[in-house]
Amino acid sequence: MPSPSSLLFLALGCCLAAPGSAQPCPAAIPPGLSAVPVASNVASAGLALDIRQVQGKEDLATILDRTEQQWRKAGHAVRRDTTAGWQVLSALGGDCLVTLQLVPQGSKGSYGYLSRGRKATAALRAVTPATLGVPLPPGSKLASSVASNDDGRRGVTMALHSRMPVPQLRQFYMQQLAAGGWRATRAHDIDDRQRGAGLTFITAQRDRRQISIVIWPDGPSQIILTAVEAL
C-alpha cells in the first residue's frame, strides 16, 4: 500500500473545472510507464479508487506532457497541478476521474501513482470513524479522509486539524480510548530537533480493530489517524 500521505495527495489532486464531460475516462496506462496494482476498493471524497504504482525511465515532464496531449486530444477535461512536491495530472470523464501524480527519481526517471475513481458503493461510503468506534476531538476540522474495504477488512485514514494543544489531545485520546473499551493503549513522544517540535504517537486495539494516531504542532495541531480491521 502507498503511504497515507500519498493517498491523500491522490484524493486532493482532483478538482477539475469542467464537470459533466461525456467522454469516458482514459483506460490505458500512459505510455512510458509500467504499473503495479497497490490498492483497490478505496474510497475518498465519494469516489471508489483503484490505485497503481507507476514507474518510468523518462523524466516526469516528458511523461506528463505526452499524457496531457493524449488526454486532451481524446476530449477529456484535463487539469495540471503541483501538490506537496508531486506533479499531478487529472482527467475527468462522464462517470470517473483519473489522476496521475509523479515525482522525479533521480537518474532512474520518474515514480508515482495512477488512480482511477468512480462513485463509491454504499459499503465504502459506510466506512467512517464512527462505524469503527474511533473518537474525534471536539471542534476538530477534517482535512481529508480515505476509506477502504478489502474483502471485508475495513479501514479509514483521516487528516485533521485541532485548536487543542498536543498535550490536551494526548490526554483526550488516552481517556476516550480507555472509555471506549480499547486496550493495549500506548503513547510516546519523540523530539524532532530539525522541526523544532515533537511528535506524539498513540496506538490501541479493540477486538480486530487497530488504531494509530500521530499528533504534532504546526499552527493548529495536526492529526493523522488510521483505523483498520486486522486479518
Coordinates of N, CA and C in Angstrom, one line a residue:
M1 N 0.8 -1.2 0.0 CA 0.0 0.0 0.0 C 0.9 1.3 0.0
P2 N 0.5 2.3 -0.7 CA 1.2 3.6 -0.6 C 1.0 4.2 0.8
S3 N 1.8 5.1 1.1 CA 1.7 5.8 2.4 C 0.4 6.5 2.5
P4 N -0.1 6.8 3.7 CA -1.3 7.6 3.9 C -1.2 9.0 3.2
S5 N 0.0 9.6 3.3 CA 0.1 10.9 2.7 C 0.0 10.8 1.2
S6 N 0.5 9.8 0.5 CA 0.4 9.6 -0.9 C -1.1 9.5 -1.3
L7 N -1.9 8.7 -0.5 CA -3.3 8.5 -0.8 C -4.0 9.8 -0.7
L8 N -3.6 10.6 0.3 CA -4.3 11.9 0.5 C -4.0 12.8 -0.7
F9 N -2.7 12.8 -1.2 CA -2.4 13.6 -2.4 C -3.3 13.2 -3.5
L10 N -3.5 11.9 -3.7 CA -4.3 11.4 -4.8 C -5.7 11.9 -4.7
A11 N -6.2 11.9 -3.4 CA -7.6 12.4 -3.2 C -7.8 13.9 -3.4
L12 N -6.7 14.7 -3.1 CA -6.8 16.1 -3.2 C -6.5 16.6 -4.6
G13 N -5.8 15.9 -5.4 CA -5.4 16.4 -6.7 C -6.4 16.1 -7.8
C14 N -7.6 16.5 -7.5 CA -8.6 16.0 -8.4 C -9.8 17.0 -8.7
C15 N -9.5 18.3 -8.5 CA -10.6 19.3 -8.6 C -10.5 19.9 -10.0
L16 N -11.5 19.5 -10.9 CA -11.5 20.0 -12.3 C -12.5 21.0 -12.5
A17 N -12.4 21.8 -13.6 CA -13.2 22.9 -13.8 C -14.3 22.6 -14.8
A18 N -14.4 21.4 -15.3 CA -15.4 21.1 -16.4 C -16.2 19.8 -16.1
P19 N -17.0 19.8 -15.0 CA -17.8 18.6 -14.7 C -18.8 18.3 -15.8
G20 N -19.2 17.0 -15.8 CA -20.2 16.6 -16.8 C -19.7 16.2 -18.1
S21 N -18.4 16.0 -18.2 CA -17.8 15.6 -19.5 C -18.5 14.3 -19.9
A22 N -18.8 14.2 -21.2 CA -19.5 12.9 -21.7 C -18.4 11.9 -22.0
Q23 N -17.2 12.2 -22.1 CA -16.2 11.3 -22.5 C -15.9 10.3 -21.4
P24 N -15.6 9.0 -21.7 CA -15.2 8.1 -20.6 C -13.8 8.4 -20.2
C25 N -13.4 8.0 -19.0 CA -12.0 8.3 -18.5 C -11.0 7.5 -19.3
P26 N -9.7 7.9 -19.4 CA -8.7 7.2 -20.0 C -8.6 5.8 -19.3
A27 N -8.5 4.7 -20.1 CA -8.4 3.4 -19.6 C -7.0 2.8 -19.6
A28 N -6.2 3.2 -20.5 CA -4.9 2.6 -20.7 C -3.8 3.3 -19.7
I29 N -2.8 2.5 -19.4 CA -1.7 3.0 -18.6 C -0.9 4.0 -19.6
P30 N -0.6 5.2 -19.2 CA 0.1 6.2 -20.0 C 1.4 5.6 -20.6
P31 N 1.7 5.8 -21.9 CA 2.9 5.3 -22.5 C 4.2 5.7 -21.7
G32 N 5.1 4.8 -21.6 CA 6.4 5.1 -20.9 C 6.4 4.7 -19.5
L33 N 5.2 4.2 -19.0 CA 5.1 3.8 -17.6 C 4.8 2.4 -17.4
S34 N 5.4 1.7 -16.4 CA 5.0 0.4 -16.0 C 4.2 0.5 -14.8
A35 N 3.2 -0.4 -14.5 CA 2.3 -0.2 -13.4 C 2.1 -1.5 -12.6
V36 N 2.0 -1.4 -11.3 CA 1.8 -2.5 -10.4 C 0.6 -2.1 -9.5
P37 N -0.5 -2.9 -9.4 CA -1.6 -2.6 -8.5 C -1.2 -2.6 -7.1
V38 N -1.6 -1.6 -6.4 CA -1.3 -1.5 -4.9 C -2.5 -1.4 -4.0
A39 N -3.7 -1.0 -4.6 CA -4.9 -0.8 -3.8 C -6.1 -0.8 -4.7
S40 N -7.2 -1.4 -4.2 CA -8.5 -1.3 -4.8 C -9.5 -1.2 -3.8
N41 N -10.7 -0.8 -4.2 CA -11.8 -0.6 -3.2 C -11.5 0.3 -2.1
V42 N -10.9 1.5 -2.5 CA -10.5 2.5 -1.6 C -11.4 3.7 -1.9
A43 N -12.0 4.4 -0.9 CA -12.9 5.5 -1.1 C -12.3 6.8 -0.5
S44 N -12.4 7.9 -1.3 CA -12.1 9.2 -0.9 C -13.0 10.2 -1.6
A45 N -13.5 11.1 -0.8 CA -14.4 12.2 -1.3 C -15.5 11.6 -2.2
G46 N -16.1 10.5 -1.8 CA -17.2 9.9 -2.5 C -16.8 9.1 -3.7
L47 N -15.5 8.9 -4.0 CA -15.0 8.2 -5.1 C -14.4 6.8 -4.6
A48 N -14.7 5.8 -5.3 CA -14.0 4.5 -5.1 C -12.8 4.4 -6.0
L49 N -11.6 4.3 -5.4 CA -10.4 4.4 -6.2 C -9.7 3.1 -6.4
D50 N -9.1 2.9 -7.6 CA -8.2 1.8 -7.9 C -6.9 2.5 -8.1
I51 N -5.9 2.1 -7.4 CA -4.6 2.8 -7.4 C -3.5 1.8 -7.8
R52 N -2.6 2.3 -8.7 CA -1.5 1.6 -9.2 C -0.2 2.4 -9.0
Q53 N 0.8 1.7 -8.6 CA 2.1 2.4 -8.5 C 2.8 2.3 -9.9
V54 N 3.3 3.5 -10.4 CA 3.9 3.5 -11.7 C 5.3 4.0 -11.7
Q55 N 6.0 3.6 -12.7 CA 7.4 4.0 -12.8 C 7.8 4.1 -14.3
G56 N 8.7 5.1 -14.6 CA 9.1 5.3 -16.0 C 10.6 5.7 -16.1
K57 N 11.2 5.4 -17.2 CA 12.6 5.8 -17.3 C 12.8 7.2 -17.8
E58 N 11.7 7.8 -18.3 CA 11.8 9.2 -18.8 C 11.6 10.2 -17.6
D59 N 12.0 11.5 -17.9 CA 11.7 12.5 -16.8 C 10.2 12.8 -16.8
L60 N 9.8 13.3 -15.6 CA 8.3 13.4 -15.4 C 7.7 14.4 -16.4
A61 N 8.5 15.5 -16.8 CA 7.9 16.5 -17.7 C 7.6 15.8 -19.1
T62 N 8.4 14.9 -19.5 CA 8.2 14.3 -20.8 C 6.9 13.4 -20.7
I63 N 6.8 12.6 -19.6 CA 5.7 11.7 -19.4 C 4.4 12.5 -19.3
L64 N 4.4 13.6 -18.5 CA 3.2 14.3 -18.2 C 2.8 15.1 -19.5
D65 N 3.7 15.7 -20.2 CA 3.4 16.5 -21.4 C 2.7 15.6 -22.4
R66 N 3.3 14.4 -22.6 CA 2.8 13.5 -23.6 C 1.4 13.0 -23.2
T67 N 1.2 12.6 -21.9 CA 0.0 12.1 -21.4 C -1.1 13.2 -21.5
E68 N -0.8 14.5 -21.2 CA -1.7 15.6 -21.2 C -2.2 15.8 -22.7
Q69 N -1.3 15.7 -23.6 CA -1.7 15.9 -25.0 C -2.6 14.8 -25.5
Q70 N -2.3 13.6 -25.1 CA -3.2 12.4 -25.5 C -4.6 12.6 -24.8
W71 N -4.6 12.9 -23.6 CA -5.9 13.0 -22.9 C -6.7 14.2 -23.5
R72 N -6.1 15.3 -23.8 CA -6.8 16.4 -24.3 C -7.3 16.1 -25.7
K73 N -6.5 15.4 -26.5 CA -6.9 15.0 -27.9 C -8.1 14.1 -27.9
A74 N -8.2 13.3 -26.8 CA -9.3 12.3 -26.7 C -10.6 13.0 -26.2
G75 N -10.5 14.3 -25.8 CA -11.6 15.1 -25.4 C -11.9 15.1 -23.9
H76 N -10.9 14.8 -23.1 CA -11.1 14.8 -21.7 C -10.8 16.2 -21.1
A77 N -11.5 16.5 -20.0 CA -11.3 17.7 -19.3 C -10.0 17.5 -18.4
V78 N -9.0 18.2 -18.7 CA -7.7 17.9 -18.1 C -7.2 19.1 -17.2
R79 N -6.6 18.8 -16.1 CA -6.1 19.8 -15.2 C -4.7 19.4 -14.7
R80 N -3.8 20.3 -14.6 CA -2.4 20.0 -14.1 C -2.1 20.9 -12.9
D81 N -1.6 20.3 -11.8 CA -1.3 21.0 -10.6 C 0.0 20.5 -10.0
T82 N 0.4 21.2 -9.0 CA 1.6 20.8 -8.1 C 1.1 20.7 -6.7
T83 N 1.2 19.5 -6.0 CA 0.7 19.3 -4.7 C 1.8 18.7 -3.8
A84 N 2.4 19.5 -2.9 CA 3.4 19.0 -1.9 C 4.5 18.3 -2.6
G85 N 5.0 18.8 -3.7 CA 6.1 18.2 -4.4 C 5.8 17.3 -5.5
W86 N 4.5 16.9 -5.6 CA 4.0 16.0 -6.6 C 3.5 16.8 -7.8
Q87 N 3.9 16.3 -9.0 CA 3.3 16.9 -10.3 C 2.0 16.0 -10.6
V88 N 0.9 16.7 -10.6 CA -0.4 16.0 -10.7 C -1.1 16.3 -12.0
L89 N -1.5 15.3 -12.8 CA -2.3 15.5 -14.0 C -3.6 14.7 -13.8
S90 N -4.8 15.4 -14.0 CA -6.1 14.8 -13.8 C -6.9 14.9 -15.0
A91 N -7.7 13.8 -15.3 CA -8.7 13.8 -16.4 C -10.0 13.4 -15.9
L92 N -11.0 14.2 -16.2 CA -12.4 14.0 -15.8 C -13.2 13.4 -16.9
G93 N -13.9 12.2 -16.7 CA -14.8 11.6 -17.6 C -16.2 11.8 -17.2
G94 N -17.1 11.1 -17.9 CA -18.5 11.2 -17.6 C -18.9 10.7 -16.3
D95 N -18.2 9.6 -15.8 CA -18.6 9.0 -14.6 C -17.4 8.6 -13.7
C96 N -16.2 9.2 -14.1 CA -15.0 8.8 -13.3 C -13.9 9.9 -13.4
L97 N -12.9 9.7 -12.7 CA -11.7 10.6 -12.6 C -10.4 9.8 -12.6
V98 N -9.5 10.2 -13.4 CA -8.2 9.6 -13.4 C -7.1 10.6 -13.0
T99 N -6.3 10.2 -12.1 CA -5.2 11.1 -11.6 C -3.9 10.5 -11.7
L100 N -2.9 11.1 -12.3 CA -1.5 10.7 -12.4 C -0.7 11.6 -11.6
Q101 N 0.1 11.1 -10.6 CA 0.9 12.0 -9.9 C 2.3 11.4 -9.9
L102 N 3.3 12.3 -10.2 CA 4.7 11.8 -10.4 C 5.7 12.7 -9.6
V103 N 6.8 12.1 -9.2 CA 8.0 12.8 -8.7 C 9.2 12.3 -9.4
P104 N 10.2 13.1 -9.5 CA 11.5 12.6 -10.2 C 12.1 11.5 -9.3
Q105 N 12.8 10.6 -9.9 CA 13.5 9.5 -9.2 C 15.0 9.5 -9.6
G106 N 15.6 10.7 -9.6 CA 17.0 10.9 -9.9 C 17.3 10.4 -11.3
S107 N 18.4 9.7 -11.5 CA 18.8 9.2 -12.8 C 17.9 8.0 -13.3
K108 N 17.0 7.6 -12.4 CA 16.2 6.4 -12.7 C 14.8 6.8 -13.4
G109 N 14.6 8.1 -13.6 CA 13.4 8.5 -14.3 C 12.3 9.1 -13.3
S110 N 11.1 8.5 -13.4 CA 10.0 9.1 -12.6 C 9.3 8.0 -11.9
Y111 N 8.6 8.4 -10.8 CA 7.9 7.4 -10.0 C 6.6 8.1 -9.4
G112 N 5.6 7.3 -9.2 CA 4.4 7.8 -8.6 C 3.2 6.9 -8.6
Y113 N 2.0 7.4 -8.7 CA 0.8 6.7 -8.6 C -0.2 7.1 -9.7
L114 N -1.0 6.1 -10.2 CA -2.1 6.4 -11.1 C -3.4 5.9 -10.4
S115 N -4.4 6.7 -10.3 CA -5.6 6.3 -9.7 C -6.8 6.5 -10.6
R116 N -7.7 5.6 -10.5 CA -9.0 5.7 -11.3 C -10.1 5.7 -10.3
G117 N -11.0 6.7 -10.3 CA -12.0 6.8 -9.4 C -13.4 6.8 -10.0
R118 N -14.4 6.1 -9.3 CA -15.8 6.1 -9.7 C -16.6 6.3 -8.4
K119 N -17.8 6.6 -8.6 CA -18.7 6.8 -7.4 C -18.6 5.6 -6.5
A120 N -18.4 5.9 -5.2 CA -18.2 4.8 -4.2 C -19.5 4.1 -4.0
T121 N -19.4 2.8 -3.7 CA -20.5 2.0 -3.3 C -21.0 2.3 -1.9
A122 N -22.2 1.9 -1.6 CA -22.7 2.2 -0.3 C -21.9 1.6 0.8
A123 N -21.3 0.4 0.5 CA -20.5 -0.3 1.5 C -19.2 0.6 1.9
L124 N -18.6 1.2 0.8 CA -17.4 2.0 1.1 C -17.8 3.3 1.8
R125 N -18.9 3.9 1.3 CA -19.4 5.2 2.0 C -19.7 5.0 3.4
A126 N -20.0 3.7 3.8 CA -20.4 3.5 5.2 C -19.2 3.3 6.1
V127 N -18.0 3.3 5.5 CA -16.8 3.1 6.4 C -16.4 4.5 6.9
T128 N -16.7 4.8 8.1 CA -16.4 6.1 8.8 C -15.8 5.9 10.1
P129 N -15.1 6.9 10.7 CA -14.6 6.7 12.1 C -15.6 6.2 13.0
A130 N -16.9 6.7 12.9 CA -17.9 6.3 13.8 C -18.2 4.8 13.8
T131 N -18.3 4.3 12.5 CA -18.6 2.8 12.4 C -17.4 2.0 12.9
L132 N -16.2 2.5 13.0 CA -15.1 1.8 13.6 C -14.8 2.1 15.0
G133 N -15.7 3.0 15.6 CA -15.6 3.3 17.0 C -14.4 4.2 17.4
V134 N -14.1 5.1 16.5 CA -12.9 6.0 16.7 C -13.4 7.3 17.1
P135 N -12.9 7.8 18.3 CA -13.3 9.1 18.8 C -12.6 10.2 18.0
L136 N -13.3 11.4 17.8 CA -12.7 12.5 17.2 C -12.7 13.7 18.2
P137 N -11.6 14.5 18.3 CA -11.6 15.6 19.2 C -12.7 16.6 18.9
P138 N -13.4 17.2 20.0 CA -14.4 18.2 19.7 C -13.9 19.4 19.0
G139 N -14.6 19.9 18.0 CA -14.2 21.1 17.3 C -13.1 20.8 16.2
S140 N -12.6 19.6 16.1 CA -11.6 19.3 15.1 C -12.2 19.5 13.7
K141 N -11.3 19.8 12.7 CA -11.8 20.0 11.3 C -11.1 19.0 10.4
L142 N -11.9 18.4 9.6 CA -11.5 17.3 8.7 C -10.8 17.9 7.5
A143 N -9.5 17.5 7.2 CA -8.8 17.9 6.0 C -9.1 17.0 4.9
S144 N -9.0 15.7 5.2 CA -9.2 14.6 4.2 C -9.5 13.3 4.9
S145 N -10.2 12.4 4.1 CA -10.5 11.1 4.6 C -10.4 10.1 3.5
V146 N -9.8 9.0 3.8 CA -9.6 7.9 2.8 C -10.1 6.6 3.5
A147 N -11.1 5.9 2.9 CA -11.7 4.7 3.4 C -11.4 3.5 2.5
S148 N -11.3 2.3 3.1 CA -11.1 1.1 2.3 C -11.9 0.0 2.8
N149 N -12.2 -1.0 1.9 CA -12.9 -2.2 2.3 C -12.3 -3.3 1.5
D150 N -11.3 -4.0 2.1 CA -10.5 -5.0 1.4 C -11.0 -6.4 1.8
D151 N -12.0 -7.0 1.0 CA -12.6 -8.3 1.3 C -13.2 -8.3 2.7
G152 N -13.8 -7.2 3.0 CA -14.5 -7.1 4.3 C -13.6 -6.5 5.4
R153 N -12.3 -6.3 5.2 CA -11.4 -5.7 6.1 C -11.5 -4.2 5.9
R154 N -12.2 -3.5 6.8 CA -12.4 -2.1 6.6 C -11.3 -1.3 7.3
G155 N -11.1 -0.1 6.7 CA -10.1 0.8 7.3 C -10.4 2.3 6.9
V156 N -9.9 3.2 7.6 CA -10.0 4.6 7.3 C -8.8 5.4 7.8
T157 N -8.3 6.3 7.0 CA -7.2 7.2 7.3 C -7.7 8.7 7.2
M158 N -7.5 9.4 8.3 CA -8.0 10.8 8.3 C -6.9 11.8 8.6
A159 N -7.0 13.0 8.0 CA -6.1 14.1 8.4 C -7.0 15.2 9.0
L160 N -6.7 15.6 10.2 CA -7.5 16.5 11.0 C -6.7 17.7 11.5
H161 N -7.3 18.8 11.7 CA -6.7 20.0 12.4 C -7.5 20.2 13.7
S162 N -6.8 20.6 14.7 CA -7.5 20.9 16.0 C -6.8 22.1 16.7
R163 N -7.6 22.9 17.3 CA -7.0 24.0 18.1 C -6.6 23.6 19.5
M164 N -6.9 22.4 19.9 CA -6.4 21.8 21.2 C -4.9 21.6 21.1
P165 N -4.1 22.0 22.1 CA -2.7 21.7 22.1 C -2.4 20.2 22.1
V166 N -1.2 19.9 21.7 CA -0.8 18.5 21.6 C -1.0 17.7 23.0
P167 N -0.5 18.3 24.1 CA -0.7 17.6 25.4 C -2.2 17.3 25.7
Q168 N -3.1 18.3 25.4 CA -4.5 18.1 25.6 C -5.1 17.0 24.7
L169 N -4.6 17.0 23.5 CA -5.1 15.9 22.5 C -4.6 14.6 23.0
R170 N -3.4 14.5 23.5 CA -2.9 13.2 24.0 C -3.7 12.7 25.2
Q171 N -4.1 13.6 26.1 CA -5.0 13.3 27.2 C -6.4 12.9 26.7
F172 N -6.9 13.6 25.8 CA -8.2 13.3 25.2 C -8.3 11.8 24.7
Y173 N -7.3 11.5 23.9 CA -7.3 10.2 23.3 C -7.1 9.1 24.3
M174 N -6.2 9.3 25.2 CA -5.9 8.3 26.2 C -7.2 8.0 27.0
Q175 N -7.9 9.1 27.4 CA -9.2 8.9 28.2 C -10.3 8.3 27.3
Q176 N -10.5 8.8 26.1 CA -11.6 8.3 25.3 C -11.4 6.9 24.8
L177 N -10.2 6.5 24.5 CA -9.9 5.1 24.0 C -10.1 4.2 25.2
A178 N -9.7 4.6 26.4 CA -10.0 3.7 27.6 C -11.5 3.6 27.8
A179 N -12.2 4.7 27.7 CA -13.6 4.6 28.0 C -14.4 3.9 26.9
G180 N -13.8 3.8 25.7 CA -14.4 3.1 24.6 C -14.1 1.6 24.5
G181 N -13.3 1.1 25.5 CA -13.0 -0.3 25.5 C -11.8 -0.7 24.7
W182 N -11.0 0.3 24.2 CA -9.8 0.0 23.5 C -8.8 -0.5 24.6
R183 N -7.9 -1.4 24.2 CA -6.9 -1.9 25.2 C -5.5 -1.8 24.5
A184 N -4.5 -2.2 25.3 CA -3.1 -2.1 24.9 C -2.8 -0.7 24.4
T185 N -3.4 0.3 25.1 CA -3.2 1.6 24.7 C -1.8 2.1 25.1
R186 N -1.1 2.7 24.1 CA 0.3 3.2 24.4 C 0.4 4.5 23.8
A187 N 1.2 5.4 24.4 CA 1.5 6.7 23.9 C 3.0 7.0 24.2
H188 N 3.7 7.6 23.2 CA 5.0 8.0 23.4 C 5.3 9.2 22.6
D189 N 6.3 10.0 23.1 CA 6.6 11.3 22.4 C 8.0 11.2 21.9
I190 N 8.3 11.8 20.7 CA 9.6 11.9 20.1 C 9.9 13.3 19.7
D191 N 11.1 13.8 20.1 CA 11.5 15.1 19.8 C 12.1 15.1 18.4
D192 N 11.7 16.1 17.6 CA 12.2 16.3 16.3 C 13.0 17.6 16.2
R193 N 14.3 17.6 16.4 CA 15.1 18.8 16.6 C 15.1 19.6 15.3
Q194 N 15.1 18.9 14.1 CA 15.1 19.7 12.9 C 13.9 20.5 12.7
R195 N 12.7 20.0 13.1 CA 11.5 20.7 13.0 C 11.2 21.6 14.2
G196 N 12.0 21.5 15.3 CA 11.8 22.3 16.5 C 10.5 21.9 17.2
A197 N 10.0 20.7 17.0 CA 8.7 20.3 17.6 C 8.8 18.8 17.8
G198 N 7.8 18.3 18.6 CA 7.8 16.9 18.9 C 6.6 16.2 18.2
L199 N 6.7 14.9 18.1 CA 5.6 14.1 17.6 C 5.0 13.2 18.7
T200 N 3.8 13.0 18.8 CA 3.1 12.1 19.8 C 2.5 11.0 19.0
F201 N 2.8 9.7 19.4 CA 2.3 8.5 18.8 C 1.4 7.8 19.8
I202 N 0.2 7.4 19.3 CA -0.7 6.7 20.2 C -1.2 5.5 19.4
T203 N -1.2 4.3 20.0 CA -1.7 3.1 19.4 C -2.6 2.4 20.4
A204 N -3.6 1.6 19.8 CA -4.5 0.9 20.7 C -5.2 -0.2 19.8
Q205 N -5.8 -1.2 20.4 CA -6.6 -2.2 19.7 C -7.9 -2.6 20.5
R206 N -8.9 -3.0 19.7 CA -10.1 -3.5 20.3 C -10.7 -4.5 19.4
D207 N -10.8 -5.7 19.9 CA -11.2 -6.9 19.1 C -10.3 -7.0 17.9
R208 N -10.8 -6.9 16.6 CA -10.0 -7.0 15.4 C -9.5 -5.6 15.0
R209 N -9.9 -4.6 15.6 CA -9.6 -3.2 15.2 C -8.3 -2.7 15.8
Q210 N -7.6 -2.0 15.0 CA -6.3 -1.4 15.5 C -6.3 0.1 15.1
I211 N -5.8 0.9 15.9 CA -5.8 2.3 15.7 C -4.4 2.9 15.9
S212 N -4.0 3.8 15.1 CA -2.7 4.5 15.3 C -3.0 6.0 15.0
I213 N -2.4 6.8 15.9 CA -2.6 8.3 15.8 C -1.3 9.0 15.9
V214 N -1.0 10.0 15.0 CA 0.2 10.8 15.1 C -0.3 12.2 15.3
I215 N 0.3 12.9 16.2 CA -0.1 14.3 16.5 C 1.2 15.2 16.6
W216 N 1.1 16.4 16.0 CA 2.2 17.3 16.1 C 1.8 18.7 16.0
P217 N 2.5 19.7 16.5 CA 2.1 21.1 16.4 C 2.6 21.7 15.1
D218 N 1.7 22.5 14.5 CA 2.1 23.2 13.3 C 1.0 24.2 13.0
G219 N 1.1 25.4 13.8 CA -0.1 26.3 13.8 C -1.1 25.5 14.7
P220 N -2.3 25.2 14.1 CA -3.2 24.3 14.8 C -2.5 22.9 14.9
S221 N -2.9 22.2 15.9 CA -2.4 20.8 16.0 C -2.8 20.0 14.8
Q222 N -1.9 19.1 14.3 CA -2.2 18.3 13.1 C -2.3 16.8 13.6
I223 N -3.3 16.1 13.0 CA -3.6 14.7 13.5 C -3.7 13.9 12.2
I224 N -3.0 12.8 12.2 CA -3.2 11.7 11.2 C -3.7 10.5 12.0
L225 N -4.9 10.0 11.7 CA -5.5 8.9 12.4 C -5.8 7.8 11.4
T226 N -5.3 6.6 11.7 CA -5.6 5.4 10.9 C -6.2 4.3 11.8
A227 N -7.4 3.8 11.3 CA -8.0 2.7 12.0 C -8.3 1.6 11.0
V228 N -7.9 0.4 11.3 CA -8.1 -0.8 10.4 C -8.6 -2.0 11.2
E229 N -9.2 -2.9 10.4 CA -9.6 -4.2 11.0 C -8.6 -5.2 10.6
A230 N -7.9 -5.8 11.6 CA -6.9 -6.8 11.3 C -7.4 -8.0 10.7
L231 N -6.5 -8.8 10.0 CA -6.9 -10.1 9.5 C -7.2 -11.1 10.6

